[in-house]
Coordinates of C-alpha atoms and ligand atoms in Angstrom, one line a residue:
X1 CA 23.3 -9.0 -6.4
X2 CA 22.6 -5.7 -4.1
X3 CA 19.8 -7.5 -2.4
X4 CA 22.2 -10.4 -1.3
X5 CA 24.6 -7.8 -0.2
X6 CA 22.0 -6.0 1.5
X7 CA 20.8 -9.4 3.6
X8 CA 24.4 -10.1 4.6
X9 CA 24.5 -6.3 6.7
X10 CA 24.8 -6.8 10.6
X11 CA 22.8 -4.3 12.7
X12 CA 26.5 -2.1 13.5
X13 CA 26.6 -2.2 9.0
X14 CA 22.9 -0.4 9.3
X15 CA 23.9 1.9 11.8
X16 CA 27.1 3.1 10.2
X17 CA 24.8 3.4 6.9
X18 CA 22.2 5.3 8.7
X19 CA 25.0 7.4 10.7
X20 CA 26.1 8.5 7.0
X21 CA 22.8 9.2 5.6
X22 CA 22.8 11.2 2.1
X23 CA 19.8 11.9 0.1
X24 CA 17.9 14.0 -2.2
X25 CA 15.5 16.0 -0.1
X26 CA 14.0 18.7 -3.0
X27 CA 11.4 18.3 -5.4
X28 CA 11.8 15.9 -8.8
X29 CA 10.6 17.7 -11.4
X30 CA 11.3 17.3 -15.4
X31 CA 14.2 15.1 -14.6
X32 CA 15.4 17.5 -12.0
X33 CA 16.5 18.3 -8.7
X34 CA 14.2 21.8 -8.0
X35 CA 14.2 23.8 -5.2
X36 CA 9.9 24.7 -4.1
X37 CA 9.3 27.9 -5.5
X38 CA 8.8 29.6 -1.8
X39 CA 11.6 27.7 -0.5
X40 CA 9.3 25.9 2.2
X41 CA 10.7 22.9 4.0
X42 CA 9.3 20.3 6.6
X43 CA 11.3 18.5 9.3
X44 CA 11.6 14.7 8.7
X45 CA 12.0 12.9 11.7
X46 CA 13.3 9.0 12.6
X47 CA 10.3 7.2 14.3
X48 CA 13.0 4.8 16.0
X49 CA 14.6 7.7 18.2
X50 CA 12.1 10.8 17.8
X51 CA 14.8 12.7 16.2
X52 CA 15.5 14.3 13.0
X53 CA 16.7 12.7 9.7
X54 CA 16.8 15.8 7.3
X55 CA 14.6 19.2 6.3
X56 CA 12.7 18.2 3.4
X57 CA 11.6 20.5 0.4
X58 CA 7.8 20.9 1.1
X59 CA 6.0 21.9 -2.4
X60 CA 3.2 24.3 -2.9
X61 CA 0.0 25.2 -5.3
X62 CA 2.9 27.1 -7.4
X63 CA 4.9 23.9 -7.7
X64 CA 2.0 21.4 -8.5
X65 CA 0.9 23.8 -11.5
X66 CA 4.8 23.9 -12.9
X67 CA 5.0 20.2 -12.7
X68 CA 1.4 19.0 -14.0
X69 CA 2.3 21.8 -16.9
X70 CA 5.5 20.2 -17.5
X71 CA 3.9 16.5 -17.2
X72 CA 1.3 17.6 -20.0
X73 CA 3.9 18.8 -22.3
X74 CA 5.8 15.8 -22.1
X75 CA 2.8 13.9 -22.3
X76 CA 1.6 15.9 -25.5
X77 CA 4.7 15.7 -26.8
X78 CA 5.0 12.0 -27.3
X79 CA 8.9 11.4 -25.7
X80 CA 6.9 8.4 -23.4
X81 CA 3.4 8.3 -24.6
X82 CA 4.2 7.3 -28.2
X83 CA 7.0 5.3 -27.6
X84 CA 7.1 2.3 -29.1
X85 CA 5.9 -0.6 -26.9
X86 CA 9.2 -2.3 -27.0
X87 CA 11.2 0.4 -26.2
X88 CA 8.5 1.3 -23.1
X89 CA 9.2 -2.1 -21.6
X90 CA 12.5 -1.9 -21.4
X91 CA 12.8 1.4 -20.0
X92 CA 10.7 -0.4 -17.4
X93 CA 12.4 -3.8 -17.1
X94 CA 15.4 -1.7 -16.3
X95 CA 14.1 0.4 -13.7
X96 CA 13.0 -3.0 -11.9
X97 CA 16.3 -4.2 -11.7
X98 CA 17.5 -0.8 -10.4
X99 CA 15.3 -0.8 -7.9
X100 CA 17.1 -4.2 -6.9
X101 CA 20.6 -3.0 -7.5
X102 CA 20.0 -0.5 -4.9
X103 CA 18.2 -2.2 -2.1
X104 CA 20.6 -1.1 0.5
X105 CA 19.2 2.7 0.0
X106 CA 16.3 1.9 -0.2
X107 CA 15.9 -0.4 2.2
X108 CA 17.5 1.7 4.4
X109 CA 15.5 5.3 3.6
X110 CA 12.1 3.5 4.3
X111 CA 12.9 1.8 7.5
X112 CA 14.3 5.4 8.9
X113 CA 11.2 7.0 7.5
X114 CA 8.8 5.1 8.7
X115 CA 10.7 2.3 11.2
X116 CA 9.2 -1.1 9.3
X117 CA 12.0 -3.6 10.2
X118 CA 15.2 -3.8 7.6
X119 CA 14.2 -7.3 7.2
X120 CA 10.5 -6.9 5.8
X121 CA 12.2 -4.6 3.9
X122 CA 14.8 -6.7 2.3
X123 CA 12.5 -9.7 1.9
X124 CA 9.2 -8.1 0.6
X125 CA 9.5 -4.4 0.2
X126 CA 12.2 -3.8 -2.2
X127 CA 11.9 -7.4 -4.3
X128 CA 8.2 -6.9 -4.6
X129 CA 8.5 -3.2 -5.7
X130 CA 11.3 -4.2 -8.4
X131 CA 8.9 -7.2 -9.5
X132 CA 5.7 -4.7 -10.0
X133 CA 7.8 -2.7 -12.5
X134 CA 8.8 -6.1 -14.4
X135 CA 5.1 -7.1 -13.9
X136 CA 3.8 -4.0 -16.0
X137 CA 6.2 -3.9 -18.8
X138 CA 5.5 -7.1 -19.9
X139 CA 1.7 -5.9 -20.2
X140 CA 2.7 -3.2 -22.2
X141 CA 2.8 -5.1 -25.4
X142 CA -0.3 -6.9 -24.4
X143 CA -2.6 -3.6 -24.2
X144 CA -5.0 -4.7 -27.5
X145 CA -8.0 -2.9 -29.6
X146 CA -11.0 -4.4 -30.9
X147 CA -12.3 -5.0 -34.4
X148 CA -16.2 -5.3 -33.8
X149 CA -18.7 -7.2 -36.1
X150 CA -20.4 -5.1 -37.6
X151 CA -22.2 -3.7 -41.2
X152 CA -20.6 -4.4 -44.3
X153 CA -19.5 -0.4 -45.1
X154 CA -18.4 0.1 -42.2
X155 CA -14.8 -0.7 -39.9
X156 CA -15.2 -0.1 -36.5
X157 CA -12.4 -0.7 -34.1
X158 CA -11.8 0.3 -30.5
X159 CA -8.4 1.0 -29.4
X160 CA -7.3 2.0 -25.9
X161 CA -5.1 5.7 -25.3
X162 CA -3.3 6.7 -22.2
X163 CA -5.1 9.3 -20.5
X164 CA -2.5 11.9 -19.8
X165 CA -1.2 13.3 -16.5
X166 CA -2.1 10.6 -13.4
X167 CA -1.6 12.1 -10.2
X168 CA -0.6 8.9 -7.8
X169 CA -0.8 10.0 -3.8
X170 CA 0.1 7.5 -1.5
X171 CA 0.3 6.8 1.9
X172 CA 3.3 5.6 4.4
X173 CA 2.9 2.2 5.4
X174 CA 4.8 0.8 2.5
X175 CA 6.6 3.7 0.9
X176 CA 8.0 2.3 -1.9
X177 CA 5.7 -0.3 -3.0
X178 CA 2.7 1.6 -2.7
X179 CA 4.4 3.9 -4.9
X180 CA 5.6 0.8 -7.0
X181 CA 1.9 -0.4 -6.9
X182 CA 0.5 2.8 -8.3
X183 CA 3.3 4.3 -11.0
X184 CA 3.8 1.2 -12.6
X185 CA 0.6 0.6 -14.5
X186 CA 0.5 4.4 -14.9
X187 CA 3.5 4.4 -16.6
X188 CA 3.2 1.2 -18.4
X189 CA -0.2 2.6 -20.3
X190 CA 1.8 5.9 -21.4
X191 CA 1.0 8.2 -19.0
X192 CA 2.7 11.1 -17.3
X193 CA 3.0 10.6 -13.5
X194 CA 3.2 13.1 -10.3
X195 CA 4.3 11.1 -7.4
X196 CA 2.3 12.7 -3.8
X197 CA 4.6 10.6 -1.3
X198 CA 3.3 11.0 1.8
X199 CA 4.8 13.4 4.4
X200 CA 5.8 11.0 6.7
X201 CA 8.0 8.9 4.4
X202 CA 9.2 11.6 1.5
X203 CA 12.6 9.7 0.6
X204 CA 12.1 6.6 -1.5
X205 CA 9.8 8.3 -3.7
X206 CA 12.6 11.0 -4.9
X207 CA 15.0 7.8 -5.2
X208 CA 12.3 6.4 -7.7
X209 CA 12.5 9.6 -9.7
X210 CA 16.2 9.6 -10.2
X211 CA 16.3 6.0 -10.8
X212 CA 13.8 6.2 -13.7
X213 CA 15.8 8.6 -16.0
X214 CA 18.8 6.3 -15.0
X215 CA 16.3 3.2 -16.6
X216 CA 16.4 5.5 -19.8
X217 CA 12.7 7.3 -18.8
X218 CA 12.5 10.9 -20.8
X219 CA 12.5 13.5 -18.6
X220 CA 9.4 15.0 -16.8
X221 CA 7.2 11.8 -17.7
X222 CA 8.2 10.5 -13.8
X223 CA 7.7 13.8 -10.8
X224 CA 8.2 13.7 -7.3
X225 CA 6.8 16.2 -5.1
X226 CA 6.8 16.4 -1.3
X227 CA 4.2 18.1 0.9
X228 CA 1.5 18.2 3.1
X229 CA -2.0 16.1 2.1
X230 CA -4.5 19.1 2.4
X231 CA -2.1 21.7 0.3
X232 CA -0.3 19.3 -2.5
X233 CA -2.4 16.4 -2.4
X234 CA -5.4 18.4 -2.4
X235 CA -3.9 20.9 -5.3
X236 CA -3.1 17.6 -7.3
X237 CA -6.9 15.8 -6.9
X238 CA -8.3 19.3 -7.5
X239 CA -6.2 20.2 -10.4
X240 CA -7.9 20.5 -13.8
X241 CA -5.4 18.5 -16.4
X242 CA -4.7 15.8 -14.3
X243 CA -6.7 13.2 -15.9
X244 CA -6.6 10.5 -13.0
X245 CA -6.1 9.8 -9.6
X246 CA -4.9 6.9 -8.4
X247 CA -5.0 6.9 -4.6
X248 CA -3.9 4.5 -1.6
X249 CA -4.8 5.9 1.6
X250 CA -7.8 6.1 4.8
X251 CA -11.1 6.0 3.8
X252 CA -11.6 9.2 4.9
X253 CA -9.2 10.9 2.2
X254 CA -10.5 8.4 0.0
X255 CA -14.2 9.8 -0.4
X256 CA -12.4 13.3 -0.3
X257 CA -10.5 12.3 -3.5
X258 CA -14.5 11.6 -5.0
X259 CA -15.6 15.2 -3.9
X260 CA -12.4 16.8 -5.1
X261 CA -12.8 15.0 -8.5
X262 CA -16.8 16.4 -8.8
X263 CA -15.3 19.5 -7.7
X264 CA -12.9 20.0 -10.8
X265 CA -12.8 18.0 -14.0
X266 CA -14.8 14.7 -13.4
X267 CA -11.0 13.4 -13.3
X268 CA -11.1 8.9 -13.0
X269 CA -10.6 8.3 -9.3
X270 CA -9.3 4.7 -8.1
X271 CA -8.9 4.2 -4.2
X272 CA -7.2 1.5 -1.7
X273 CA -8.7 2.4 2.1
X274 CA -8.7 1.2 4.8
X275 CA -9.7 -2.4 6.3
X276 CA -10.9 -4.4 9.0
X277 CA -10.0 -8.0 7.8
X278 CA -11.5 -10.8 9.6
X279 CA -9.5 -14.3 10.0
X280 CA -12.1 -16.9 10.7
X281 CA -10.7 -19.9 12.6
X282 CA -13.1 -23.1 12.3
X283 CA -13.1 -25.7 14.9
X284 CA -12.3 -28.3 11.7
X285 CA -8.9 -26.1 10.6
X286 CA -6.8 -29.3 9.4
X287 CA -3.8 -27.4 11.6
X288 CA -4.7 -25.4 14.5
X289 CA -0.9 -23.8 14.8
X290 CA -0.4 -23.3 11.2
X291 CA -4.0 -20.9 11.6
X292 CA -2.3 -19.3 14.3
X293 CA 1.2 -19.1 13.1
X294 CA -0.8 -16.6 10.3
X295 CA -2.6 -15.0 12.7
X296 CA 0.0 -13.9 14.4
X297 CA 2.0 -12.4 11.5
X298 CA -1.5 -11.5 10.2
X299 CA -1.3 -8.3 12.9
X300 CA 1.9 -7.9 13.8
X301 CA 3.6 -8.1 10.6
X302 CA 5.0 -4.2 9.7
X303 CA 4.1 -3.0 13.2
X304 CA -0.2 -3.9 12.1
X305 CA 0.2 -0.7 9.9
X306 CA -1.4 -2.5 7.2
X307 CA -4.8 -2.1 5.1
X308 CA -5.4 -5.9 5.0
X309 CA -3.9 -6.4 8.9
X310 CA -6.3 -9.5 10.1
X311 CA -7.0 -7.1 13.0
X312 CA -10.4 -9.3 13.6
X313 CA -10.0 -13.0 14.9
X314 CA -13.4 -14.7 14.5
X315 CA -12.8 -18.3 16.2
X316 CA -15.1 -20.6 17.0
X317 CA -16.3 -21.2 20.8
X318 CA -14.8 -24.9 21.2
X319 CA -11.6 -24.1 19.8
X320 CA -11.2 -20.7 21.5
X321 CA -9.8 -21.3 24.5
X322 CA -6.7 -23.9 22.7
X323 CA -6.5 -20.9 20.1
X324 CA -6.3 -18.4 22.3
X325 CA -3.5 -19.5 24.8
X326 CA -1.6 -21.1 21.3
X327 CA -1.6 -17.3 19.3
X328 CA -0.2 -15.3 23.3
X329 CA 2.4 -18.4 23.3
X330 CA 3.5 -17.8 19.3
X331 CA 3.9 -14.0 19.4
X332 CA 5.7 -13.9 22.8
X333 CA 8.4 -15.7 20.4
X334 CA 7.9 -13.9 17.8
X335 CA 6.9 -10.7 18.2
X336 CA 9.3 -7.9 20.4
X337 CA 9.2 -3.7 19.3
X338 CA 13.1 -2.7 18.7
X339 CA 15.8 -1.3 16.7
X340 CA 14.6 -1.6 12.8
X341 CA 17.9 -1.1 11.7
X342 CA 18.7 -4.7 13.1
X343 CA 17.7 -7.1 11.1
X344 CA 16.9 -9.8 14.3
X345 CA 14.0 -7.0 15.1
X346 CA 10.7 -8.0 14.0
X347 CA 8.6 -4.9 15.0
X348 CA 9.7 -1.8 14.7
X349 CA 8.4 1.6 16.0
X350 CA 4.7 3.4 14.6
X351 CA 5.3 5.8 12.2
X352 CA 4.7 9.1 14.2
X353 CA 4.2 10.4 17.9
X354 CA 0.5 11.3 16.7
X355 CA -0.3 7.7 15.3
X356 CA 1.1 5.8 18.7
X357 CA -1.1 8.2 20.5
X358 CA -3.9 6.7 18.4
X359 CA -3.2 3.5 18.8
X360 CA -3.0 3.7 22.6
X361 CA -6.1 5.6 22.7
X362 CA -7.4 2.6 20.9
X363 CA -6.4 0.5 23.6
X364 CA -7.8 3.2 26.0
X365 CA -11.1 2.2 24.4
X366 CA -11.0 -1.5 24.5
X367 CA -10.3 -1.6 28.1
X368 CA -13.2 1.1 28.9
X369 CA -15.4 -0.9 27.2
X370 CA -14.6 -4.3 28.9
X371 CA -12.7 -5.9 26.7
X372 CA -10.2 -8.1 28.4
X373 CA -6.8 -7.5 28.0
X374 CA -4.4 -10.5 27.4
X375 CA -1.3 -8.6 27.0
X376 CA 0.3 -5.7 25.9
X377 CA -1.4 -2.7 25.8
X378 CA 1.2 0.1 26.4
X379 CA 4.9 1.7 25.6
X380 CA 7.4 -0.9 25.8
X381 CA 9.9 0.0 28.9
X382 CA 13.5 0.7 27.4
X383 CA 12.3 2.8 24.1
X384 CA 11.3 6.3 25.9
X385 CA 12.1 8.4 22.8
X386 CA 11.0 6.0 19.6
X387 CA 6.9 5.9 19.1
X388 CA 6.9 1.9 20.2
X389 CA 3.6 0.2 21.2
X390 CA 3.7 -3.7 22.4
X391 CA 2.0 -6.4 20.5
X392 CA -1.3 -5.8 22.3
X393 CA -4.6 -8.8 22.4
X394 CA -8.0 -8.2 23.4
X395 CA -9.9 -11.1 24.1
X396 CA -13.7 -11.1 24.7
X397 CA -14.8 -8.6 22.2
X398 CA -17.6 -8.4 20.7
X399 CA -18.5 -6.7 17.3
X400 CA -20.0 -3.7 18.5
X401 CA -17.6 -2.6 20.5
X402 CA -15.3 0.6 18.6
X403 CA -12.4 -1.4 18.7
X404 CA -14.2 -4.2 16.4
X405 CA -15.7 -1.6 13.9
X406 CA -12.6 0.8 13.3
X407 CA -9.4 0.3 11.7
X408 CA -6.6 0.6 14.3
X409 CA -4.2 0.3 12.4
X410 CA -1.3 -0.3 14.9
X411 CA -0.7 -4.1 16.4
X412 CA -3.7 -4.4 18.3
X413 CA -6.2 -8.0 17.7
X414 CA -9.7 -8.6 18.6
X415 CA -10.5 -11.9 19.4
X416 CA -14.4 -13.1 18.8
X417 CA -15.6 -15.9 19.9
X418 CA -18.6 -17.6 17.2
X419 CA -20.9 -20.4 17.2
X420 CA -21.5 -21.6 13.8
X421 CA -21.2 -20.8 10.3
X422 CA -24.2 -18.2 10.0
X423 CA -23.0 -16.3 13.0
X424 CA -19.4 -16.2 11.5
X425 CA -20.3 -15.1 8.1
X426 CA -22.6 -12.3 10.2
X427 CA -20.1 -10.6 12.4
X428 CA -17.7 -10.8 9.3
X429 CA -19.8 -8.9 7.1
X430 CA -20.9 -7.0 9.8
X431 CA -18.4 -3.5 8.8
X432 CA -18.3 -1.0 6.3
X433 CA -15.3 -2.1 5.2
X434 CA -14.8 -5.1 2.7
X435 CA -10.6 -5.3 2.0
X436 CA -10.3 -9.0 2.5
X437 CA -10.8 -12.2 4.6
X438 CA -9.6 -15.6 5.4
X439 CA -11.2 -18.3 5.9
X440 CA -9.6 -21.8 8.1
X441 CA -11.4 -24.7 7.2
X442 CA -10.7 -28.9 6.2
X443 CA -14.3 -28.5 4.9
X444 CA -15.1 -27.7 1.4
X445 CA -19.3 -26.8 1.8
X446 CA -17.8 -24.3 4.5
X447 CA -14.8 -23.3 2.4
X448 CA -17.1 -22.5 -0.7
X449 CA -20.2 -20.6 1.1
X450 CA -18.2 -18.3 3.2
X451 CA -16.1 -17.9 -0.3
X452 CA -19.6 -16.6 -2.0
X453 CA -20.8 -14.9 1.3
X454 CA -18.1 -13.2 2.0
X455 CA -18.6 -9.6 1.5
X456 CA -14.2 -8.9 0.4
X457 CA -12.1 -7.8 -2.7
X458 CA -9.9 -10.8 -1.4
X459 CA -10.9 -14.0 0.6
X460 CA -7.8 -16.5 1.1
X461 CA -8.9 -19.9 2.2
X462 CA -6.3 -21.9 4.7
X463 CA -3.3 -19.5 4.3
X464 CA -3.5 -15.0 5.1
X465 CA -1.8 -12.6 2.3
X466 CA -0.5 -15.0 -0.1
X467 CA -0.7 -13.8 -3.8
X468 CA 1.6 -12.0 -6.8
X469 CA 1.2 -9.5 -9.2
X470 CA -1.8 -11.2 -10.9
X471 CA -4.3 -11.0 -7.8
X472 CA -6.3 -7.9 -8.5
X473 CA -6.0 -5.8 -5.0
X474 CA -8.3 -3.9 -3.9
X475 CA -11.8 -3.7 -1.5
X476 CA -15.3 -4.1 -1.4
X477 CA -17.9 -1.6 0.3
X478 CA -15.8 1.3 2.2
X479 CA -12.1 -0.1 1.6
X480 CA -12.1 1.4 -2.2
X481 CA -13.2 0.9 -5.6
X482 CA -10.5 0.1 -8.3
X483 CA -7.9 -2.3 -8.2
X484 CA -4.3 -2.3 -7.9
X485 CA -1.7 -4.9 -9.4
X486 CA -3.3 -7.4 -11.7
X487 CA -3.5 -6.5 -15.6
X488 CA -6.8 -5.0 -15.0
X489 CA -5.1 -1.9 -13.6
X490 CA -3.0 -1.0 -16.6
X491 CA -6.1 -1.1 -18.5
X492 CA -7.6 1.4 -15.8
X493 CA -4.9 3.8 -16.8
X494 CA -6.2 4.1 -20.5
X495 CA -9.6 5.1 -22.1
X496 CA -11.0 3.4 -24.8
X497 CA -11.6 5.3 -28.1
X498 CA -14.2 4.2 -31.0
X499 CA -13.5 4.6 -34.3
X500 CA -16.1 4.5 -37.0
X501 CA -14.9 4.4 -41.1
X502 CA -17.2 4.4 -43.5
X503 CA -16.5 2.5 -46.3
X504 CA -19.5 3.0 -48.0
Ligands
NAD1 P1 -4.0 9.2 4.7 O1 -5.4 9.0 4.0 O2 -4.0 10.1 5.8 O3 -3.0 9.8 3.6 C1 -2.7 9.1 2.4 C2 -2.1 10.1 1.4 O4 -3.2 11.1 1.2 C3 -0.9 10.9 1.9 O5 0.0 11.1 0.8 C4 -1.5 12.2 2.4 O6 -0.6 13.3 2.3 C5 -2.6 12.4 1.4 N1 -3.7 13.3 1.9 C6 -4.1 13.4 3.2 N2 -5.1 14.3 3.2 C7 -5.3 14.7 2.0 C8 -6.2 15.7 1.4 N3 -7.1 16.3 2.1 N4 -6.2 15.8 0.0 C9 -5.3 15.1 -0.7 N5 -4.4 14.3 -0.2 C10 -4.4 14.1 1.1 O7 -3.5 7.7 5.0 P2 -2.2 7.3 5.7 O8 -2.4 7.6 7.2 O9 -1.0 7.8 5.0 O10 -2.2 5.7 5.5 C11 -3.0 4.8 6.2 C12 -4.2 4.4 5.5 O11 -3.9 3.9 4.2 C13 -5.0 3.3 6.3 O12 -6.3 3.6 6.3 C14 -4.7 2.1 5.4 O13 -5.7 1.1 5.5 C15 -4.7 2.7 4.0 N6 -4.0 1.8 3.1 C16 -4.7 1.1 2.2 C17 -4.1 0.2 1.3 C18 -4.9 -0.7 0.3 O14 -4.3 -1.2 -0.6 N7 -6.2 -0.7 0.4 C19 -2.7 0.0 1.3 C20 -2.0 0.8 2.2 C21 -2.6 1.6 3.1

């Protein structure tokens, strides 16, 4: 219903909506608004225009202690964890459709935050987020022991517990679903959650908080707390009753999420890093501008701040040069920075000053290193104060150059030309990331062996980041270990417990 109402908006609707912006900026914590105990805050700012949205409350060591006690006790006490399966799901089911019912806010606090386009928003953000939630209750009642074979005195079952408090820390690029992605199984298996938004996009997250004690969630099984990665996040992985960690972020933080973890209480660590997903274009693609038609959304889609962004084009040398002129003809249609808050924009701004000085410096790179530039490759003219970069193309790269081995992640492709299959499979594999892959083919021998030789969590043959809730998400190598969505991940958020009667 909201979502509909939400699509029919004009950009003047947004605007007004944005003009008139009212949120919850302090901490969530037992089912309450709290003020930080030192009363720190951190300035919020609007990537579209540079300039502030609101002060946000910015939590401390004090304030990740009160609400990991708080968590525990709730936790201990049963309100969530023991509730009865049933009852669990539809606390869950109903949080799912609240997160539809108010798709205008949300839609609307993550595209100021972070400046994705209200129209990604609207079609993948908020139904996808509301869908994970509906996703994971119905595994609720699908969580099942074991009776095991074995001697005649003896029962021996094995039944699967929540493991208490999970500390989910999550990164910008998709605030709520990442969010979405990581509470939901969490919650589903019984657990007590803490919420680490990140600091660049602290709204939806509180929004989530409220909205769960709305669904009917008991108070302090569902916290929210805002702050910086190396105080809160870093209290949180280091903290000795959180039982898990369930991360989405760089690779970087990842492994510092391992370290912290050997560092405290051997807590379960899961992580989703970063990627450097190549799209491998065979000369035998049944359609040549259906390949590029994905390519092009591939990297530009949400600005190329994405994990899985096919930021590597591996096309094969007799089709390059068709491929090539087809993907700079598609995106110059497709593809223009602007306003996020009108839904005709397609690309909107990169989430900070710092990361659009990355992303150029990236570019920086790729010239220095004789790469050729096809287009793109700056600040858009007419957006002085947002953090805009074009839709930028380097053609004639080759694997070794740095930007072919590190994630950009801004709306920069490489373009690599290949000879045959070996030579593809090679440069593919040839990272230390393993996130995903796609593969464009008519053949099924080549469809199948790059399939098996393909060194990815996720490898999609004739299509790019097609999937649901059932596709287990999540890298090979230096992009992660754990999986998010999928039922596997619920079971992730329980251990398993044997128990051993003797009958004799
Ligand atoms: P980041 O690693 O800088 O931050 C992620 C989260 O970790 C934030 O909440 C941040 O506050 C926190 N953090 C930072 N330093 C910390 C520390 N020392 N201790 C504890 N917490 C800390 O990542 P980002 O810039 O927010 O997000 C971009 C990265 O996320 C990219 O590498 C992208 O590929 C990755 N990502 C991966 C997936 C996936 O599913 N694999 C999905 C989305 C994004």
């Amino acid at each position: 219903m909201s979502l509909v109402e939400a699509e029919n908006l004009d950009h003047k609707a947004w605007q007004d909506l944005a003009e008139n912006l009212n949120v919850d900026t302090a901490l969530f914590i037992d089912g309450n608004f709290v003020n930080p105990k030192k009363g720190n805050k951190f300035e919020n700012l609007n990537p579209a225009t540079g300039k502030p949205l609101n002060e946000m409350a910015r939590a401390s060591n004090e304030d990740v202690d009160a609400a990991v006690a708080n968590a525990k006790a709730v936790f201990k006490g049963g309100a969530w964890s023991r509730m009865a399966p049933r009852d669990r799901m539809e606390v869950l089911y109903k949080f799912g459709q609240l997160i539809e019912e108010n798709a205008i806010q949300f839609a609307l606090i993550d595209t100021l935050d972070m400046g994705k386009s209200i129209s990604e928003m609207l079609t993948i953000d908020v139904p996808f987020s509301a869908h994970t939630f509906q996703y994971y209750a119905e595994t609720i009642d699908k969580i099942e022991g074991t009776v095991t074979n074995t001697e005649y005195n003896a029962l021996h079952y094995i039944t699967r517990e929540p493991l208490g408090v999970v500390g989910c820390i999550v990164p910008w690029n998709y605030p709520l679903m990442m969010a979405a992605w990581k509470i939901a199984p969490a919650l589903a298996a019984g657990n007590s959650v803490i919420l680490k938004p990140a600091e660049q996009s602290p709204m939806s997250g509180l929004l989530l908080g409220k909205l769960f004690m709305e669904a009917g969630g008991p108070a302090g099984v569902l916290n929210v707390i805002n702050g910086f990665g190396e105080d809160v996040g870093k209290a949180l992985a280091l903290h000795m009753d959180v039982a898990k960690i369930a991360f989405t972020g760089s690779t970087e933080v990842g492994k510092l999420m391992m370290v912290y973890s050997g560092q405290s209480n051997m807590k379960r660590v899961t992580t989703e890093c970063g990627g450097k997903t190549p799209q491998i274009i065979m000369a035998d693609t049944e359609s040549l501008d259906n390949a590029v038609e994905y390519a092009v959304n591939g990297i530009y889609g949400n600005q190329g701040e994405v994990c899985n962004a096919g930021s590597r084009l591996l096309v094969q040398s007799s089709i390059y040069d068709e491929f090539v002129s087809k993907f700079i003809v598609k995106t110059k249609s497709s593809y223009s920075p602007g306003d996020p808050l009108d839904p005709a924009t397609t690309m909107g701004p990169m989430v900070t000053r710092e990361q659009q000085d990355r992303v150029i410096g990236y570019i920086d790179v790729g010239k220095a290193e004789g790469a050729k530039l096809e287009f793109g490759g700056g600040i858009p003219a007419g957006q002085p104060q947002g953090y805009f970069v074009e839709p930028t193309m380097f053609t004639g790269v080759n694997n070794d150059m740095k930007i072919a081995r590190e994630e950009i992640f801004g709306p920069v492709v490489c373009v690599l030309p290949f000879d045959d299959l070996d030579d593809a499979i090679s440069i593919a594999n040839d990272t230390i990331y393993g996130l995903a892959a796609s593969i464009w083919t008519s053949n099924l021998k080549t469809a199948h062996r790059m399939v098996k030789e393909i060194e990815a969590g996720i490898v999609w043959v004739n299509c790019f980041d097609h999937g649901d809730m059932t596709q287990p998400w999540g890298g090979y190598k230096q992009s992660g270990q754990g999986r998010d969505k999928c039922f596997e991940t619920v079971l992730a958020h329980t251990q398993t417990k044997s128990v051993w009667f003797n009958l004799g």
